Short mmCIF file of C-alpha atoms in Angstrom, two decimals:
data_model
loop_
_atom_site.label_atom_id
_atom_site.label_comp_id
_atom_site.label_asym_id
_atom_site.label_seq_id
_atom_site.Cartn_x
_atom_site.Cartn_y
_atom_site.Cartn_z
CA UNK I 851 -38.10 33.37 33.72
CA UNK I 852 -36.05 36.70 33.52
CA UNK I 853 -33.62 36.46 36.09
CA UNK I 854 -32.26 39.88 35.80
CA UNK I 855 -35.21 42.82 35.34
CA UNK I 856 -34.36 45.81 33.41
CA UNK I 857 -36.66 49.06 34.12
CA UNK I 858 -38.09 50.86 32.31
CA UNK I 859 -38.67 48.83 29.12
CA UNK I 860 -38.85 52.05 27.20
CA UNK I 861 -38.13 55.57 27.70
CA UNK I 862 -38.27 58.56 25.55
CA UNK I 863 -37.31 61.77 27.13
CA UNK I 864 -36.55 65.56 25.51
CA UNK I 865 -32.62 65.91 25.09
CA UNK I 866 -30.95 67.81 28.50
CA UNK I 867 -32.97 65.55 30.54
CA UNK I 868 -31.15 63.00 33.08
CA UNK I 869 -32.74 59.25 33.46
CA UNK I 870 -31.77 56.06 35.22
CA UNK I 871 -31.91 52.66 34.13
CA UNK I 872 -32.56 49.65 36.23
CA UNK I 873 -31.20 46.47 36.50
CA UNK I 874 -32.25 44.07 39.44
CA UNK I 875 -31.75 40.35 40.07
CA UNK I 876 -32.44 38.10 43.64
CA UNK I 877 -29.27 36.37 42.13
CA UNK I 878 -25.54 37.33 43.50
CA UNK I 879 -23.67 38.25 40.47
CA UNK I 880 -19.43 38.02 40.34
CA UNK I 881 -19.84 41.09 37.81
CA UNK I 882 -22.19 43.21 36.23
CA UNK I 883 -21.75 44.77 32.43
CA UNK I 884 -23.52 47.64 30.10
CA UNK I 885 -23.73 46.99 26.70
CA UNK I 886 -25.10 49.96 24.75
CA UNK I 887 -26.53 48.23 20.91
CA UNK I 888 -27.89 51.25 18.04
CA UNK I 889 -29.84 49.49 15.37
CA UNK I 890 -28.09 46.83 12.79
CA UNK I 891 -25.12 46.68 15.21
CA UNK I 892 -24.42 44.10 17.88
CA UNK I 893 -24.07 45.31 21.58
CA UNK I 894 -21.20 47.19 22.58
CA UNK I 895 -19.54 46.62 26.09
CA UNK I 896 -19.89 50.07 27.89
CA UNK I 897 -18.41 48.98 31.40
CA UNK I 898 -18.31 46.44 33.98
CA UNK I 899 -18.70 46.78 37.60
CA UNK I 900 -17.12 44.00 39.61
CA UNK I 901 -17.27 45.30 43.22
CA UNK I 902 -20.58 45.42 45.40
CA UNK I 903 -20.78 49.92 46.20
CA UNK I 904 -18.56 49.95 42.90
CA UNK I 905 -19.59 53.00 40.94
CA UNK I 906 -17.96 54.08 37.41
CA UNK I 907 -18.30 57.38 35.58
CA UNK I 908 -17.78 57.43 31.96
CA UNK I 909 -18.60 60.64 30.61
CA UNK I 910 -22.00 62.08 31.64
CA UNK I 911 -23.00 58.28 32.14
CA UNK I 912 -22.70 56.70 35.68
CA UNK I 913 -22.81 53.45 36.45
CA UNK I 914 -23.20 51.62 40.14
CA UNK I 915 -23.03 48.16 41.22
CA UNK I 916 -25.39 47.56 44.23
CA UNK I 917 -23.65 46.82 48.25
CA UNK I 918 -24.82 42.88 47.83
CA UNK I 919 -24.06 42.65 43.50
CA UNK I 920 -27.85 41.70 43.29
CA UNK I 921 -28.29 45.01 41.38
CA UNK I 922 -27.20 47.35 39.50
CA UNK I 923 -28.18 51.34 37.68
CA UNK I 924 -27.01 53.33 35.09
CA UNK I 925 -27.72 57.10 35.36
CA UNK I 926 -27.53 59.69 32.40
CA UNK I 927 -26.89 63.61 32.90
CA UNK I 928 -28.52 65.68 30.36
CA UNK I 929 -29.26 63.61 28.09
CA UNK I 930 -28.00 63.62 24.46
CA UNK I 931 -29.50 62.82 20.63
CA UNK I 932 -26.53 60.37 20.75
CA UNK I 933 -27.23 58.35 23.93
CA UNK I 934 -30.45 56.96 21.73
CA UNK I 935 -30.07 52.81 21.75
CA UNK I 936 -30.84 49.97 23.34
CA UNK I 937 -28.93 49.83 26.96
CA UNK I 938 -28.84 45.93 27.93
CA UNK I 939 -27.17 44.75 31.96
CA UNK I 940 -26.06 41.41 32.00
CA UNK I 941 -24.34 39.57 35.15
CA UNK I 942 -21.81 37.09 35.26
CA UNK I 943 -23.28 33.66 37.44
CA UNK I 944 -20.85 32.59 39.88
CA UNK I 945 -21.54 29.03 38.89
CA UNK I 946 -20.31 29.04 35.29
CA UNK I 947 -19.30 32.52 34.55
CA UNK I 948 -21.92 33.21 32.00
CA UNK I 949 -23.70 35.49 31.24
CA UNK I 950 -27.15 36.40 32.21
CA UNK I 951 -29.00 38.94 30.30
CA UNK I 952 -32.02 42.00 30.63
CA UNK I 953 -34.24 42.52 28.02
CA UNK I 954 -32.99 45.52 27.64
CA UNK I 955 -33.94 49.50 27.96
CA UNK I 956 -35.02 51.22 25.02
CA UNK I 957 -33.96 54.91 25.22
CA UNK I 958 -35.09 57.63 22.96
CA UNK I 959 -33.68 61.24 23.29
CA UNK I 960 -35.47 63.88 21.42
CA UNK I 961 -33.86 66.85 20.38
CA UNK J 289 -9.22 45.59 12.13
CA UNK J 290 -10.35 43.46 15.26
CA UNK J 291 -14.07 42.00 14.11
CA UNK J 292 -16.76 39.35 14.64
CA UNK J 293 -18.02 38.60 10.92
CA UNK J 294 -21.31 36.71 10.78
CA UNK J 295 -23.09 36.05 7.25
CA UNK J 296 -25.33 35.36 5.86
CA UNK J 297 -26.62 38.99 7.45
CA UNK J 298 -29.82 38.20 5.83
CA UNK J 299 -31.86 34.96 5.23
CA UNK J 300 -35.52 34.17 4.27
CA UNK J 301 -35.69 30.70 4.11
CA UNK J 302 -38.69 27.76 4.70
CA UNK J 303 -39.50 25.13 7.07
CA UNK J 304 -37.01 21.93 7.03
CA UNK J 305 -34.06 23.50 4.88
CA UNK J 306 -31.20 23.06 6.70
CA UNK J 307 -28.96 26.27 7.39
CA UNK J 308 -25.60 26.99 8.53
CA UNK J 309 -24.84 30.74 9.93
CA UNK J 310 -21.00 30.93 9.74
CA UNK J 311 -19.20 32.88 12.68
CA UNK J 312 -15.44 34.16 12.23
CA UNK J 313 -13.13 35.93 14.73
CA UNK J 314 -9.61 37.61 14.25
CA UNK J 315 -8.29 38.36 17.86
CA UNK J 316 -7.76 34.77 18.94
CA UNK J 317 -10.33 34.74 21.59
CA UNK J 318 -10.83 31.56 23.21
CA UNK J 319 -14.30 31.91 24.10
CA UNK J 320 -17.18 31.92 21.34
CA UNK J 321 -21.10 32.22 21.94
CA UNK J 322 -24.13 32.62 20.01
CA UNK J 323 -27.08 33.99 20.73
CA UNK J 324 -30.97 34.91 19.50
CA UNK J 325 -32.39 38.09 20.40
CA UNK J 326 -36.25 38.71 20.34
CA UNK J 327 -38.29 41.79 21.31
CA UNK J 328 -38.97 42.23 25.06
CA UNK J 329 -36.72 38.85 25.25
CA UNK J 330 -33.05 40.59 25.28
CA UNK J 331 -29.96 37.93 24.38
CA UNK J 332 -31.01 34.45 25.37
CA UNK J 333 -27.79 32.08 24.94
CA UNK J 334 -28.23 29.18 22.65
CA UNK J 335 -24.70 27.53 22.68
CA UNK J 336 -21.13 28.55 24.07
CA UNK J 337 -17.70 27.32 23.30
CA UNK J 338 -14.66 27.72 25.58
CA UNK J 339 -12.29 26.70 23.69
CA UNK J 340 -11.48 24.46 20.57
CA UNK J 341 -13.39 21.04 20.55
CA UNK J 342 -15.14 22.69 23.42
CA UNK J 343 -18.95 23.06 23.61
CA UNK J 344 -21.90 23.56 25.92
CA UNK J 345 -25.38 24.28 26.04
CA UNK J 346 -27.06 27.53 26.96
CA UNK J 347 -30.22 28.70 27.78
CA UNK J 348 -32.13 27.55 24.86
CA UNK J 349 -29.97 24.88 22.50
CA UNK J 350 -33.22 23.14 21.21
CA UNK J 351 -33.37 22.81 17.37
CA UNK J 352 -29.37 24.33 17.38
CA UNK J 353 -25.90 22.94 16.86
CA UNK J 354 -22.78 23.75 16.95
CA UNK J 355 -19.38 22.91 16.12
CA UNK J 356 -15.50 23.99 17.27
CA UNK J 357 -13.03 23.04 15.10
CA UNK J 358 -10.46 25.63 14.77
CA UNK J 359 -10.11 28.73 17.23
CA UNK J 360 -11.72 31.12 14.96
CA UNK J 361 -14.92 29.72 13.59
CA UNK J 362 -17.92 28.57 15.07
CA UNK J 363 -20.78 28.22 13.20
CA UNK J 364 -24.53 27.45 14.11
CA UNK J 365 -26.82 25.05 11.98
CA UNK J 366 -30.30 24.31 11.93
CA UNK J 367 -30.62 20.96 10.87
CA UNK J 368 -34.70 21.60 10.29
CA UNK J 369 -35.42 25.07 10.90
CA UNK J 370 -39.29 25.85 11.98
CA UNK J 371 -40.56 29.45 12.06
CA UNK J 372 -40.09 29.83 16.31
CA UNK J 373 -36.43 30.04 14.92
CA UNK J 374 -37.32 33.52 13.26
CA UNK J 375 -35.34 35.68 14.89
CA UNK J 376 -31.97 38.17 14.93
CA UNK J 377 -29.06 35.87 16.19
CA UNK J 378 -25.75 37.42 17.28
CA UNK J 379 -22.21 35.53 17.41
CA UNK J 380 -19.68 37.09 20.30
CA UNK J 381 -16.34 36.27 21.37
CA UNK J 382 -14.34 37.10 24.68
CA UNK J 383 -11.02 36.53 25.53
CA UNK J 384 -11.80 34.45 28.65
CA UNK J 385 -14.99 34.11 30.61
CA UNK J 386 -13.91 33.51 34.13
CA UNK J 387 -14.99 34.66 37.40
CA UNK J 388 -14.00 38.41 38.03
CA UNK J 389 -11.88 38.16 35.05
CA UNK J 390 -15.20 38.04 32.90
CA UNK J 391 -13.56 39.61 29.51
CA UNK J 392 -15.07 41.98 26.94
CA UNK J 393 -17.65 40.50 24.90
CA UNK J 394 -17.19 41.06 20.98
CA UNK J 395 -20.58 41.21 18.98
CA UNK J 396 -21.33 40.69 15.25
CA UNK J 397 -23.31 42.60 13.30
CA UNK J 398 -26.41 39.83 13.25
CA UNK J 399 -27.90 38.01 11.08
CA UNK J 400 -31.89 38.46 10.99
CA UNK J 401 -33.52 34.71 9.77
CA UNK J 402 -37.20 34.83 8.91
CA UNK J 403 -38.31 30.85 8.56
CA UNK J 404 -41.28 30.67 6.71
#
């Protein structure tokens, strides 16, 4: 059972295009992360949100933790070559502060 | 230079060998985790480690173990490996896992096993 849904499983857009990324749980999560992982590489921690409304900008990404921390998005402005990867959420359980992982969003940008 | 180092990065190996994955970090993180990661899957947990001597299941330990005996290592055998243990696994350490405080996870760079 995947206890935190990531949508869409894949997208593949033109490059200057903007896209969000889902990630939503029935679960209350302490915190929510973004890992970005490129190909041969392990995941690498993008940000974590910690407060329910929370919303980070890093760049042209945007991330946003949801009122109730059941949920969370990640939004991309115009869209670059570089931004291709895999884009995994994973929450933090209250009850033993690990983590709990999406399968993960598959983005493609075409130049 | 801070890093996770996994190896072997590579393995093709058959049913029953036993197999060791080592698992190295140099920023003195207390916490250590390993995990499996299989198309339309993402990172399923297979065993954690708080701290030294310190161990615990995760989400799918079956067929795994582990062991904690200095701050730095923590490797993962397969005593009997069968071919549902083909996969891409993925040691990662943290600082501290706790509450709001959930730290940074550190990644390796994987090692892919194909059990034939």
């Amino acid at each position: 059972t995947q206890l935190l849904e990531q949508s869409p499983q894949f997208l593949s857009i033109q490059e200057g295009e903007n896209l969000t990324v889902y990630c939503n749980s029935s679960s209350v999560f302490s915190s929510l992360q973004w890992y970005r992982q490129e190909p041969g590489e392990g995941p690498v921690l993008l940000v974590t949100v910690v407060t329910g409304g929370e919303v980070k900008k890093l760049k042209r990404l945007t991330f946003q933790f949801g009122d109730a921390r059941k949920d969370s998005s990640l939004h991309i402005t115009a869209a670059q070559p570089g931004d291709t990867g895999l884009y995994l959420c994973a929450g933090v359980r209250d009850s033993n502060y690990q983590l709990i992982w999406g399968a993960g969003t598959k983005l493609i940008i075409k130049p | 230079e801070a890093q996770v180092t996994q190896n072997p990065r590579y393995l093709i190996t058959v049913t029953g060998k036993k197999l060791t994955v080592t698992c190295s970090q140099n920023m003195n993180h207390e916490y250590m985790s390993w995990y499996r990661q299989d198309p339309g899957l993402g990172l399923r947990q297979i065993y954690y480690s708080m701290n030294v001597e310190v161990t615990d299941k995760g989400d799918v330990p079956e067929g795994y173990k582990v062991s904690r005996k200095e701050k730095r290592n923590f490797p993962l055998i397969l005593e009997s490996p069968s071919p549902n243990q083909t996969s891409l696994y993925f040691c990662a350490s943290s600082f501290r896992l706790a509450g709001w405080d959930t730290g940074e996870l550190f990644f390796g760079e994987g090692s892919r096993l194909t059990v034939l």
